[in-house]
Amino acid sequence: MSKKCWYLTYTNCAGASGVGYVCSEDLIYVPSGGGCGGGYFVSSDLGFNAGNASELAGTVQQVSCSFCPGCCTDPVAVTYDCINGACTKKDVYKTPGLYANLSICEEACGTGCGGKCISNADWAQIEGLSGQLMNRNCS
């Protein structure tokens, strides 16, 4: 198994809350069986109670490897944006990459685009009007 970066939140037996990042193959919070009536964290490679104490409450979420330097490498995600009725990789025009994959983008970028993009016909009209303005003598 490869290592991942985990964000954990906890409330300890004294009622104090905290957060942390853990580099581990896996990490779960078991909500019962802890020493103060709560639960504990378990990791297959770090062992029983990776947080090293029983907790009243806890959560675990996998996060980007950038939060755990030297731990792991995030897979390179290809995201897309709907530009002028076509799905384009975010790197082409340095856009934000609103759609997680091509099929989601194509679904949203179809006819009408649900307000997220404009149709090819509308874009052609904008280009035509823009061309007319460029050729206009405004002096």
mmCIF file of N, CA and C in Angstrom:
data_model
loop_
_atom_site.group_PDB
_atom_site.id
_atom_site.type_symbol
_atom_site.label_atom_id
_atom_site.label_comp_id
_atom_site.label_asym_id
_atom_site.label_seq_id
_atom_site.Cartn_x
_atom_site.Cartn_y
_atom_site.Cartn_z
ATOM 1 N N MET A 1 0.834 -1.189 0.000
ATOM 2 C CA MET A 1 0.000 0.000 0.000
ATOM 3 C C MET A 1 0.872 1.244 0.000
ATOM 4 N N SER A 2 0.361 2.286 -0.622
ATOM 5 C CA SER A 2 1.124 3.533 -0.627
ATOM 6 C C SER A 2 0.603 4.452 0.472
ATOM 7 N N LYS A 3 1.469 5.333 0.882
ATOM 8 C CA LYS A 3 1.120 6.273 1.950
ATOM 9 C C LYS A 3 0.217 7.371 1.405
ATOM 10 N N LYS A 4 -0.616 7.909 2.295
ATOM 11 C CA LYS A 4 -1.519 9.001 1.971
ATOM 12 C C LYS A 4 -1.442 10.012 3.101
ATOM 13 N N CYS A 5 -1.948 11.186 2.845
ATOM 14 C CA CYS A 5 -1.990 12.222 3.865
ATOM 15 C C CYS A 5 -3.411 12.295 4.427
ATOM 16 N N TRP A 6 -3.509 12.257 5.750
ATOM 17 C CA TRP A 6 -4.802 12.260 6.429
ATOM 18 C C TRP A 6 -4.904 13.465 7.343
ATOM 19 N N TYR A 7 -6.065 14.110 7.333
ATOM 20 C CA TYR A 7 -6.363 15.223 8.242
ATOM 21 C C TYR A 7 -7.287 14.674 9.316
ATOM 22 N N LEU A 8 -6.886 14.823 10.564
ATOM 23 C CA LEU A 8 -7.726 14.316 11.640
ATOM 24 C C LEU A 8 -8.101 15.439 12.587
ATOM 25 N N THR A 9 -9.306 15.318 13.136
ATOM 26 C CA THR A 9 -9.769 16.223 14.177
ATOM 27 C C THR A 9 -10.116 15.362 15.381
ATOM 28 N N TYR A 10 -9.984 15.924 16.559
ATOM 29 C CA TYR A 10 -10.284 15.127 17.745
ATOM 30 C C TYR A 10 -10.685 16.022 18.910
ATOM 31 N N THR A 11 -11.384 15.425 19.830
ATOM 32 C CA THR A 11 -11.649 16.017 21.135
ATOM 33 C C THR A 11 -11.126 15.008 22.136
ATOM 34 N N ASN A 12 -10.140 15.405 22.939
ATOM 35 C CA ASN A 12 -9.520 14.443 23.860
ATOM 36 C C ASN A 12 -10.379 14.241 25.108
ATOM 37 N N CYS A 13 -9.951 13.373 25.962
ATOM 38 C CA CYS A 13 -10.720 13.012 27.161
ATOM 39 C C CYS A 13 -10.934 14.189 28.109
ATOM 40 N N ALA A 14 -10.080 15.191 28.033
ATOM 41 C CA ALA A 14 -10.230 16.376 28.880
ATOM 42 C C ALA A 14 -11.146 17.413 28.233
ATOM 43 N N GLY A 15 -11.623 17.124 27.001
ATOM 44 C CA GLY A 15 -12.518 18.044 26.311
ATOM 45 C C GLY A 15 -11.827 19.035 25.394
ATOM 46 N N ALA A 16 -10.499 19.003 25.321
ATOM 47 C CA ALA A 16 -9.760 19.912 24.439
ATOM 48 C C ALA A 16 -9.799 19.375 23.007
ATOM 49 N N SER A 17 -9.979 20.280 22.054
ATOM 50 C CA SER A 17 -10.041 19.903 20.639
ATOM 51 C C SER A 17 -8.707 20.163 19.955
ATOM 52 N N GLY A 18 -8.441 19.418 18.905
ATOM 53 C CA GLY A 18 -7.223 19.611 18.138
ATOM 54 C C GLY A 18 -7.361 19.046 16.738
ATOM 55 N N VAL A 19 -6.388 19.343 15.902
ATOM 56 C CA VAL A 19 -6.335 18.847 14.529
ATOM 57 C C VAL A 19 -4.898 18.429 14.242
ATOM 58 N N GLY A 20 -4.722 17.637 13.205
ATOM 59 C CA GLY A 20 -3.381 17.239 12.820
ATOM 60 C C GLY A 20 -3.377 16.552 11.475
ATOM 61 N N TYR A 21 -2.193 16.394 10.917
ATOM 62 C CA TYR A 21 -1.998 15.677 9.659
ATOM 63 C C TYR A 21 -1.138 14.457 9.959
ATOM 64 N N VAL A 22 -1.493 13.325 9.355
ATOM 65 C CA VAL A 22 -0.776 12.079 9.581
ATOM 66 C C VAL A 22 -0.461 11.453 8.228
ATOM 67 N N CYS A 23 0.771 10.998 8.064
ATOM 68 C CA CYS A 23 1.192 10.278 6.874
ATOM 69 C C CYS A 23 1.085 8.792 7.181
ATOM 70 N N SER A 24 0.194 8.099 6.480
ATOM 71 C CA SER A 24 -0.044 6.696 6.783
ATOM 72 C C SER A 24 -0.675 6.003 5.585
ATOM 73 N N GLU A 25 -0.580 4.667 5.579
ATOM 74 C CA GLU A 25 -1.249 3.898 4.529
ATOM 75 C C GLU A 25 -2.763 4.012 4.663
ATOM 76 N N ASP A 26 -3.243 4.001 5.883
ATOM 77 C CA ASP A 26 -4.664 4.164 6.148
ATOM 78 C C ASP A 26 -4.831 4.696 7.559
ATOM 79 N N LEU A 27 -5.976 5.294 7.830
ATOM 80 C CA LEU A 27 -6.252 5.814 9.163
ATOM 81 C C LEU A 27 -7.762 5.874 9.331
ATOM 82 N N ILE A 28 -8.255 5.301 10.412
ATOM 83 C CA ILE A 28 -9.681 5.364 10.706
ATOM 84 C C ILE A 28 -9.877 5.769 12.160
ATOM 85 N N TYR A 29 -11.054 6.286 12.431
ATOM 86 C CA TYR A 29 -11.432 6.574 13.811
ATOM 87 C C TYR A 29 -12.483 5.546 14.208
ATOM 88 N N VAL A 30 -12.213 4.794 15.260
ATOM 89 C CA VAL A 30 -13.156 3.816 15.800
ATOM 90 C C VAL A 30 -13.903 4.537 16.918
ATOM 91 N N PRO A 31 -15.231 4.739 16.780
ATOM 92 C CA PRO A 31 -15.945 5.610 17.698
ATOM 93 C C PRO A 31 -16.228 5.045 19.090
ATOM 94 N N SER A 32 -15.868 3.818 19.356
ATOM 95 C CA SER A 32 -16.118 3.277 20.699
ATOM 96 C C SER A 32 -14.933 2.415 21.134
ATOM 97 N N GLY A 33 -14.850 2.146 22.434
ATOM 98 C CA GLY A 33 -13.785 1.301 22.956
ATOM 99 C C GLY A 33 -12.597 2.056 23.505
ATOM 100 N N GLY A 34 -12.649 3.387 23.469
ATOM 101 C CA GLY A 34 -11.563 4.187 24.012
ATOM 102 C C GLY A 34 -11.632 4.262 25.529
ATOM 103 N N GLY A 35 -10.569 4.715 26.151
ATOM 104 C CA GLY A 35 -10.463 4.732 27.600
ATOM 105 C C GLY A 35 -11.405 5.667 28.325
ATOM 106 N N CYS A 36 -11.918 6.696 27.669
ATOM 107 C CA CYS A 36 -12.790 7.649 28.368
ATOM 108 C C CYS A 36 -14.201 7.630 27.796
ATOM 109 N N GLY A 37 -14.586 6.489 27.270
ATOM 110 C CA GLY A 37 -15.936 6.348 26.735
ATOM 111 C C GLY A 37 -16.073 6.758 25.286
ATOM 112 N N GLY A 38 -15.005 7.195 24.692
ATOM 113 C CA GLY A 38 -15.036 7.592 23.292
ATOM 114 C C GLY A 38 -14.371 6.545 22.422
ATOM 115 N N GLY A 39 -13.610 6.988 21.457
ATOM 116 C CA GLY A 39 -12.981 6.069 20.520
ATOM 117 C C GLY A 39 -11.482 6.271 20.445
ATOM 118 N N TYR A 40 -10.930 5.817 19.322
ATOM 119 C CA TYR A 40 -9.485 5.901 19.123
ATOM 120 C C TYR A 40 -9.179 5.801 17.631
ATOM 121 N N PHE A 41 -7.981 6.229 17.249
ATOM 122 C CA PHE A 41 -7.513 6.166 15.865
ATOM 123 C C PHE A 41 -6.715 4.886 15.659
ATOM 124 N N VAL A 42 -6.885 4.276 14.467
ATOM 125 C CA VAL A 42 -6.148 3.057 14.131
ATOM 126 C C VAL A 42 -5.549 3.205 12.740
ATOM 127 N N SER A 43 -4.308 2.777 12.598
ATOM 128 C CA SER A 43 -3.600 2.772 11.320
ATOM 129 C C SER A 43 -2.887 1.439 11.186
ATOM 130 N N SER A 44 -2.960 0.820 9.993
ATOM 131 C CA SER A 44 -2.322 -0.485 9.821
ATOM 132 C C SER A 44 -0.800 -0.405 9.911
ATOM 133 N N ASP A 45 -0.214 0.710 9.473
ATOM 134 C CA ASP A 45 1.239 0.810 9.529
ATOM 135 C C ASP A 45 1.742 1.561 10.768
ATOM 136 N N LEU A 46 0.899 2.363 11.414
ATOM 137 C CA LEU A 46 1.318 3.072 12.613
ATOM 138 C C LEU A 46 0.851 2.374 13.885
ATOM 139 N N GLY A 47 -0.149 1.523 13.762
ATOM 140 C CA GLY A 47 -0.615 0.749 14.901
ATOM 141 C C GLY A 47 -1.844 1.298 15.585
ATOM 142 N N PHE A 48 -2.114 0.734 16.773
ATOM 143 C CA PHE A 48 -3.260 1.109 17.588
ATOM 144 C C PHE A 48 -3.126 2.550 18.039
ATOM 145 N N ASN A 49 -4.202 3.284 17.927
ATOM 146 C CA ASN A 49 -4.300 4.661 18.386
ATOM 147 C C ASN A 49 -3.118 5.520 17.950
ATOM 148 N N ALA A 50 -3.097 5.807 16.650
ATOM 149 C CA ALA A 50 -2.022 6.609 16.075
ATOM 150 C C ALA A 50 -1.916 7.972 16.741
ATOM 151 N N GLY A 51 -3.030 8.477 17.302
ATOM 152 C CA GLY A 51 -3.011 9.753 18.005
ATOM 153 C C GLY A 51 -2.440 9.606 19.407
ATOM 154 N N ASN A 52 -2.174 8.390 19.840
ATOM 155 C CA ASN A 52 -1.528 8.054 21.103
ATOM 156 C C ASN A 52 -2.356 8.405 22.337
ATOM 157 N N ALA A 53 -3.694 8.449 22.184
ATOM 158 C CA ALA A 53 -4.565 8.681 23.331
ATOM 159 C C ALA A 53 -5.983 8.340 22.941
ATOM 160 N N SER A 54 -6.814 7.995 23.912
ATOM 161 C CA SER A 54 -8.231 7.803 23.648
ATOM 162 C C SER A 54 -8.865 9.161 23.425
ATOM 163 N N GLU A 55 -9.879 9.197 22.599
ATOM 164 C CA GLU A 55 -10.518 10.457 22.241
ATOM 165 C C GLU A 55 -12.023 10.371 22.483
ATOM 166 N N LEU A 56 -12.640 11.467 22.895
ATOM 167 C CA LEU A 56 -14.096 11.515 23.017
ATOM 168 C C LEU A 56 -14.748 11.505 21.649
ATOM 169 N N ALA A 57 -14.113 12.157 20.660
ATOM 170 C CA ALA A 57 -14.644 12.232 19.305
ATOM 171 C C ALA A 57 -13.487 12.409 18.333
ATOM 172 N N GLY A 58 -13.703 12.006 17.097
ATOM 173 C CA GLY A 58 -12.665 12.171 16.088
ATOM 174 C C GLY A 58 -13.209 12.017 14.685
ATOM 175 N N THR A 59 -12.539 12.624 13.716
ATOM 176 C CA THR A 59 -12.873 12.468 12.302
ATOM 177 C C THR A 59 -11.568 12.291 11.528
ATOM 178 N N VAL A 60 -11.678 11.672 10.370
ATOM 179 C CA VAL A 60 -10.520 11.461 9.497
ATOM 180 C C VAL A 60 -10.943 11.756 8.069
ATOM 181 N N GLN A 61 -10.095 12.489 7.331
ATOM 182 C CA GLN A 61 -10.365 12.785 5.932
ATOM 183 C C GLN A 61 -9.059 12.746 5.155
ATOM 184 N N GLN A 62 -9.042 12.059 4.009
ATOM 185 C CA GLN A 62 -7.847 12.066 3.165
ATOM 186 C C GLN A 62 -7.752 13.420 2.486
ATOM 187 N N VAL A 63 -6.547 14.004 2.485
ATOM 188 C CA VAL A 63 -6.330 15.324 1.895
ATOM 189 C C VAL A 63 -5.129 15.277 0.949
ATOM 190 N N SER A 64 -4.881 16.384 0.300
ATOM 191 C CA SER A 64 -3.770 16.494 -0.638
ATOM 192 C C SER A 64 -2.440 16.207 0.054
ATOM 193 N N CYS A 65 -1.544 15.583 -0.679
ATOM 194 C CA CYS A 65 -0.213 15.276 -0.154
ATOM 195 C C CYS A 65 0.586 16.534 0.174
ATOM 196 N N SER A 66 0.167 17.676 -0.341
ATOM 197 C CA SER A 66 0.881 18.929 -0.048
ATOM 198 C C SER A 66 0.837 19.264 1.441
ATOM 199 N N PHE A 67 -0.107 18.691 2.191
ATOM 200 C CA PHE A 67 -0.188 18.934 3.622
ATOM 201 C C PHE A 67 0.767 18.043 4.417
ATOM 202 N N CYS A 68 1.343 17.030 3.779
ATOM 203 C CA CYS A 68 2.275 16.110 4.442
ATOM 204 C C CYS A 68 3.545 16.013 3.593
ATOM 205 N N PRO A 69 4.408 17.026 3.598
ATOM 206 C CA PRO A 69 5.602 17.023 2.751
ATOM 207 C C PRO A 69 6.432 15.753 2.925
ATOM 208 N N GLY A 70 6.836 15.171 1.792
ATOM 209 C CA GLY A 70 7.674 13.978 1.802
ATOM 210 C C GLY A 70 6.913 12.684 2.031
ATOM 211 N N CYS A 71 5.620 12.763 2.218
ATOM 212 C CA CYS A 71 4.815 11.580 2.530
ATOM 213 C C CYS A 71 4.381 10.841 1.268
ATOM 214 N N CYS A 72 3.839 11.569 0.318
ATOM 215 C CA CYS A 72 3.220 10.937 -0.848
ATOM 216 C C CYS A 72 3.191 11.924 -2.003
ATOM 217 N N THR A 73 2.680 11.491 -3.133
ATOM 218 C CA THR A 73 2.533 12.339 -4.308
ATOM 219 C C THR A 73 1.103 12.236 -4.793
ATOM 220 N N ASP A 74 0.450 13.384 -4.979
ATOM 221 C CA ASP A 74 -0.913 13.391 -5.491
ATOM 222 C C ASP A 74 -0.906 12.979 -6.958
ATOM 223 N N PRO A 75 -1.916 12.211 -7.366
ATOM 224 C CA PRO A 75 -2.034 11.916 -8.795
ATOM 225 C C PRO A 75 -2.342 13.222 -9.535
ATOM 226 N N VAL A 76 -1.827 13.346 -10.728
ATOM 227 C CA VAL A 76 -2.065 14.542 -11.512
ATOM 228 C C VAL A 76 -3.470 14.440 -12.113
ATOM 229 N N ALA A 77 -4.337 15.314 -11.679
ATOM 230 C CA ALA A 77 -5.716 15.305 -12.157
ATOM 231 C C ALA A 77 -5.845 16.213 -13.372
ATOM 232 N N VAL A 78 -6.515 15.720 -14.395
ATOM 233 C CA VAL A 78 -6.801 16.524 -15.568
ATOM 234 C C VAL A 78 -8.221 17.048 -15.393
ATOM 235 N N THR A 79 -8.361 18.361 -15.290
ATOM 236 C CA THR A 79 -9.680 18.955 -15.152
ATOM 237 C C THR A 79 -9.966 19.816 -16.373
ATOM 238 N N TYR A 80 -11.245 20.127 -16.550
ATOM 239 C CA TYR A 80 -11.695 20.800 -17.765
ATOM 240 C C TYR A 80 -12.555 22.002 -17.431
ATOM 241 N N ASP A 81 -12.659 22.914 -18.419
ATOM 242 C CA ASP A 81 -13.596 24.030 -18.361
ATOM 243 C C ASP A 81 -14.373 24.062 -19.668
ATOM 244 N N CYS A 82 -15.587 24.583 -19.590
ATOM 245 C CA CYS A 82 -16.420 24.745 -20.772
ATOM 246 C C CYS A 82 -16.158 26.132 -21.329
ATOM 247 N N ILE A 83 -15.549 26.189 -22.504
ATOM 248 C CA ILE A 83 -15.206 27.467 -23.123
ATOM 249 C C ILE A 83 -15.826 27.503 -24.507
ATOM 250 N N ASN A 84 -16.732 28.440 -24.700
ATOM 251 C CA ASN A 84 -17.393 28.625 -25.997
ATOM 252 C C ASN A 84 -18.036 27.336 -26.497
ATOM 253 N N GLY A 85 -18.652 26.605 -25.590
ATOM 254 C CA GLY A 85 -19.376 25.404 -25.973
ATOM 255 C C GLY A 85 -18.508 24.178 -26.156
ATOM 256 N N ALA A 86 -17.237 24.246 -25.802
ATOM 257 C CA ALA A 86 -16.339 23.094 -25.953
ATOM 258 C C ALA A 86 -15.569 22.849 -24.665
ATOM 259 N N CYS A 87 -15.351 21.593 -24.338
ATOM 260 C CA CYS A 87 -14.574 21.243 -23.160
ATOM 261 C C CYS A 87 -13.087 21.357 -23.478
ATOM 262 N N THR A 88 -12.392 22.117 -22.649
ATOM 263 C CA THR A 88 -10.974 22.387 -22.863
ATOM 264 C C THR A 88 -10.215 22.113 -21.580
ATOM 265 N N LYS A 89 -9.068 21.429 -21.680
ATOM 266 C CA LYS A 89 -8.242 21.178 -20.501
ATOM 267 C C LYS A 89 -7.865 22.514 -19.878
ATOM 268 N N LYS A 90 -7.866 22.549 -18.545
ATOM 269 C CA LYS A 90 -7.630 23.813 -17.838
ATOM 270 C C LYS A 90 -6.276 24.426 -18.157
ATOM 271 N N ASP A 91 -5.295 23.619 -18.522
ATOM 272 C CA ASP A 91 -3.950 24.126 -18.790
ATOM 273 C C ASP A 91 -3.845 24.901 -20.101
ATOM 274 N N VAL A 92 -4.782 24.681 -21.024
ATOM 275 C CA VAL A 92 -4.701 25.326 -22.335
ATOM 276 C C VAL A 92 -4.761 26.839 -22.200
ATOM 277 N N TYR A 93 -5.741 27.346 -21.440
ATOM 278 C CA TYR A 93 -5.903 28.792 -21.273
ATOM 279 C C TYR A 93 -5.708 29.231 -19.824
ATOM 280 N N LYS A 94 -5.138 28.342 -18.998
ATOM 281 C CA LYS A 94 -4.912 28.636 -17.572
ATOM 282 C C LYS A 94 -6.222 29.009 -16.865
ATOM 283 N N THR A 95 -7.275 28.233 -17.128
ATOM 284 C CA THR A 95 -8.573 28.437 -16.492
ATOM 285 C C THR A 95 -8.658 27.576 -15.230
ATOM 286 N N PRO A 96 -9.671 27.766 -14.380
ATOM 287 C CA PRO A 96 -9.681 27.084 -13.081
ATOM 288 C C PRO A 96 -9.915 25.573 -13.092
ATOM 289 N N GLY A 97 -10.466 25.003 -14.141
ATOM 290 C CA GLY A 97 -10.714 23.560 -14.157
ATOM 291 C C GLY A 97 -11.914 23.181 -13.298
ATOM 292 N N LEU A 98 -13.085 23.681 -13.649
ATOM 293 C CA LEU A 98 -14.291 23.477 -12.850
ATOM 294 C C LEU A 98 -14.833 22.055 -12.909
ATOM 295 N N TYR A 99 -14.512 21.311 -13.952
ATOM 296 C CA TYR A 99 -15.071 19.965 -14.127
ATOM 297 C C TYR A 99 -13.987 18.914 -13.912
ATOM 298 N N ALA A 100 -14.282 17.937 -13.051
ATOM 299 C CA ALA A 100 -13.302 16.934 -12.622
ATOM 300 C C ALA A 100 -12.859 16.000 -13.735
ATOM 301 N N ASN A 101 -13.693 15.797 -14.741
ATOM 302 C CA ASN A 101 -13.292 14.940 -15.861
ATOM 303 C C ASN A 101 -14.049 15.355 -17.113
ATOM 304 N N LEU A 102 -13.667 14.761 -18.238
ATOM 305 C CA LEU A 102 -14.226 15.146 -19.527
ATOM 306 C C LEU A 102 -15.718 14.848 -19.617
ATOM 307 N N SER A 103 -16.162 13.703 -19.108
ATOM 308 C CA SER A 103 -17.578 13.362 -19.251
ATOM 309 C C SER A 103 -18.473 14.322 -18.472
ATOM 310 N N ILE A 104 -18.039 14.760 -17.278
ATOM 311 C CA ILE A 104 -18.828 15.732 -16.513
ATOM 312 C C ILE A 104 -18.877 17.064 -17.258
ATOM 313 N N CYS A 105 -17.755 17.467 -17.824
ATOM 314 C CA CYS A 105 -17.707 18.710 -18.585
ATOM 315 C C CYS A 105 -18.623 18.633 -19.794
ATOM 316 N N GLU A 106 -18.554 17.537 -20.542
ATOM 317 C CA GLU A 106 -19.386 17.395 -21.737
ATOM 318 C C GLU A 106 -20.870 17.425 -21.395
ATOM 319 N N GLU A 107 -21.220 16.863 -20.263
ATOM 320 C CA GLU A 107 -22.617 16.873 -19.831
ATOM 321 C C GLU A 107 -23.080 18.298 -19.548
ATOM 322 N N ALA A 108 -22.233 19.076 -18.870
ATOM 323 C CA ALA A 108 -22.584 20.450 -18.526
ATOM 324 C C ALA A 108 -22.417 21.403 -19.698
ATOM 325 N N CYS A 109 -21.576 21.057 -20.638
ATOM 326 C CA CYS A 109 -21.212 21.967 -21.723
ATOM 327 C C CYS A 109 -22.031 21.704 -22.982
ATOM 328 N N GLY A 110 -23.078 20.922 -22.860
ATOM 329 C CA GLY A 110 -23.936 20.636 -24.015
ATOM 330 C C GLY A 110 -24.773 21.846 -24.378
ATOM 331 N N THR A 111 -25.806 21.620 -25.148
ATOM 332 C CA THR A 111 -26.677 22.697 -25.588
ATOM 333 C C THR A 111 -27.208 23.472 -24.399
ATOM 334 N N GLY A 112 -26.970 24.756 -24.388
ATOM 335 C CA GLY A 112 -27.444 25.615 -23.311
ATOM 336 C C GLY A 112 -26.475 25.720 -22.146
ATOM 337 N N CYS A 113 -25.773 24.687 -21.821
ATOM 338 C CA CYS A 113 -24.718 24.672 -20.802
ATOM 339 C C CYS A 113 -25.191 25.033 -19.402
ATOM 340 N N GLY A 114 -26.468 25.121 -19.171
ATOM 341 C CA GLY A 114 -26.948 25.420 -17.828
ATOM 342 C C GLY A 114 -26.370 26.706 -17.257
ATOM 343 N N GLY A 115 -26.099 27.687 -18.117
ATOM 344 C CA GLY A 115 -25.583 28.968 -17.651
ATOM 345 C C GLY A 115 -24.090 28.981 -17.397
ATOM 346 N N LYS A 116 -23.390 27.894 -17.678
ATOM 347 C CA LYS A 116 -21.959 27.836 -17.402
ATOM 348 C C LYS A 116 -21.101 28.208 -18.609
ATOM 349 N N CYS A 117 -21.704 28.207 -19.792
ATOM 350 C CA CYS A 117 -20.952 28.589 -20.986
ATOM 351 C C CYS A 117 -21.930 29.091 -22.035
ATOM 352 N N ILE A 118 -21.429 29.560 -23.152
ATOM 353 C CA ILE A 118 -22.300 30.040 -24.224
ATOM 354 C C ILE A 118 -22.210 29.092 -25.408
ATOM 355 N N SER A 119 -23.253 29.088 -26.217
ATOM 356 C CA SER A 119 -23.295 28.183 -27.366
ATOM 357 C C SER A 119 -22.347 28.663 -28.460
ATOM 358 N N ASN A 120 -22.054 27.773 -29.400
ATOM 359 C CA ASN A 120 -21.203 28.143 -30.538
ATOM 360 C C ASN A 120 -21.850 29.243 -31.364
ATOM 361 N N ALA A 121 -23.187 29.196 -31.505
ATOM 362 C CA ALA A 121 -23.895 30.218 -32.284
ATOM 363 C C ALA A 121 -23.759 31.589 -31.620
ATOM 364 N N ASP A 122 -23.923 31.624 -30.292
ATOM 365 C CA ASP A 122 -23.768 32.899 -29.578
ATOM 366 C C ASP A 122 -22.344 33.420 -29.711
ATOM 367 N N TRP A 123 -21.378 32.522 -29.628
ATOM 368 C CA TRP A 123 -19.977 32.939 -29.762
ATOM 369 C C TRP A 123 -19.716 33.487 -31.162
ATOM 370 N N ALA A 124 -20.289 32.856 -32.173
ATOM 371 C CA ALA A 124 -20.120 33.334 -33.547
ATOM 372 C C ALA A 124 -20.722 34.736 -33.694
ATOM 373 N N GLN A 125 -21.861 34.967 -33.051
ATOM 374 C CA GLN A 125 -22.482 36.284 -33.101
ATOM 375 C C GLN A 125 -21.590 37.322 -32.413
ATOM 376 N N ILE A 126 -21.016 36.976 -31.269
ATOM 377 C CA ILE A 126 -20.111 37.889 -30.554
ATOM 378 C C ILE A 126 -18.893 38.197 -31.416
ATOM 379 N N GLU A 127 -18.327 37.168 -32.049
ATOM 380 C CA GLU A 127 -17.173 37.398 -32.922
ATOM 381 C C GLU A 127 -17.534 38.319 -34.081
ATOM 382 N N GLY A 128 -18.724 38.106 -34.670
ATOM 383 C CA GLY A 128 -19.167 38.940 -35.788
ATOM 384 C C GLY A 128 -19.333 40.394 -35.374
ATOM 385 N N LEU A 129 -19.991 40.621 -34.245
ATOM 386 C CA LEU A 129 -20.176 41.985 -33.751
ATOM 387 C C LEU A 129 -18.840 42.629 -33.389
ATOM 388 N N SER A 130 -17.947 41.843 -32.810
ATOM 389 C CA SER A 130 -16.629 42.353 -32.466
ATOM 390 C C SER A 130 -15.880 42.777 -33.724
ATOM 391 N N GLY A 131 -15.985 41.958 -34.779
ATOM 392 C CA GLY A 131 -15.336 42.289 -36.055
ATOM 393 C C GLY A 131 -15.880 43.576 -36.643
ATOM 394 N N GLN A 132 -17.201 43.783 -36.517
ATOM 395 C CA GLN A 132 -17.803 45.017 -37.025
ATOM 396 C C GLN A 132 -17.276 46.229 -36.265
ATOM 397 N N LEU A 133 -17.135 46.083 -34.941
ATOM 398 C CA LEU A 133 -16.626 47.198 -34.135
ATOM 399 C C LEU A 133 -15.174 47.510 -34.469
ATOM 400 N N MET A 134 -14.387 46.463 -34.761
ATOM 401 C CA MET A 134 -12.981 46.692 -35.092
ATOM 402 C C MET A 134 -12.834 47.478 -36.393
ATOM 403 N N ASN A 135 -13.758 47.281 -37.317
ATOM 404 C CA ASN A 135 -13.676 47.952 -38.615
ATOM 405 C C ASN A 135 -14.344 49.324 -38.612
ATOM 406 N N ARG A 136 -14.905 49.718 -37.491
ATOM 407 C CA ARG A 136 -15.603 50.986 -37.407
ATOM 408 C C ARG A 136 -14.604 52.127 -37.155
ATOM 409 N N ASN A 137 -14.787 53.215 -37.854
ATOM 410 C CA ASN A 137 -13.934 54.383 -37.669
ATOM 411 C C ASN A 137 -14.614 55.295 -36.669
ATOM 412 N N CYS A 138 -14.043 55.403 -35.496
ATOM 413 C CA CYS A 138 -14.667 56.185 -34.417
ATOM 414 C C CYS A 138 -14.070 57.577 -34.296
ATOM 415 N N SER A 139 -13.326 58.052 -35.257
ATOM 416 C CA SER A 139 -12.705 59.373 -35.112
ATOM 417 C C SER A 139 -13.578 60.466 -35.665
#
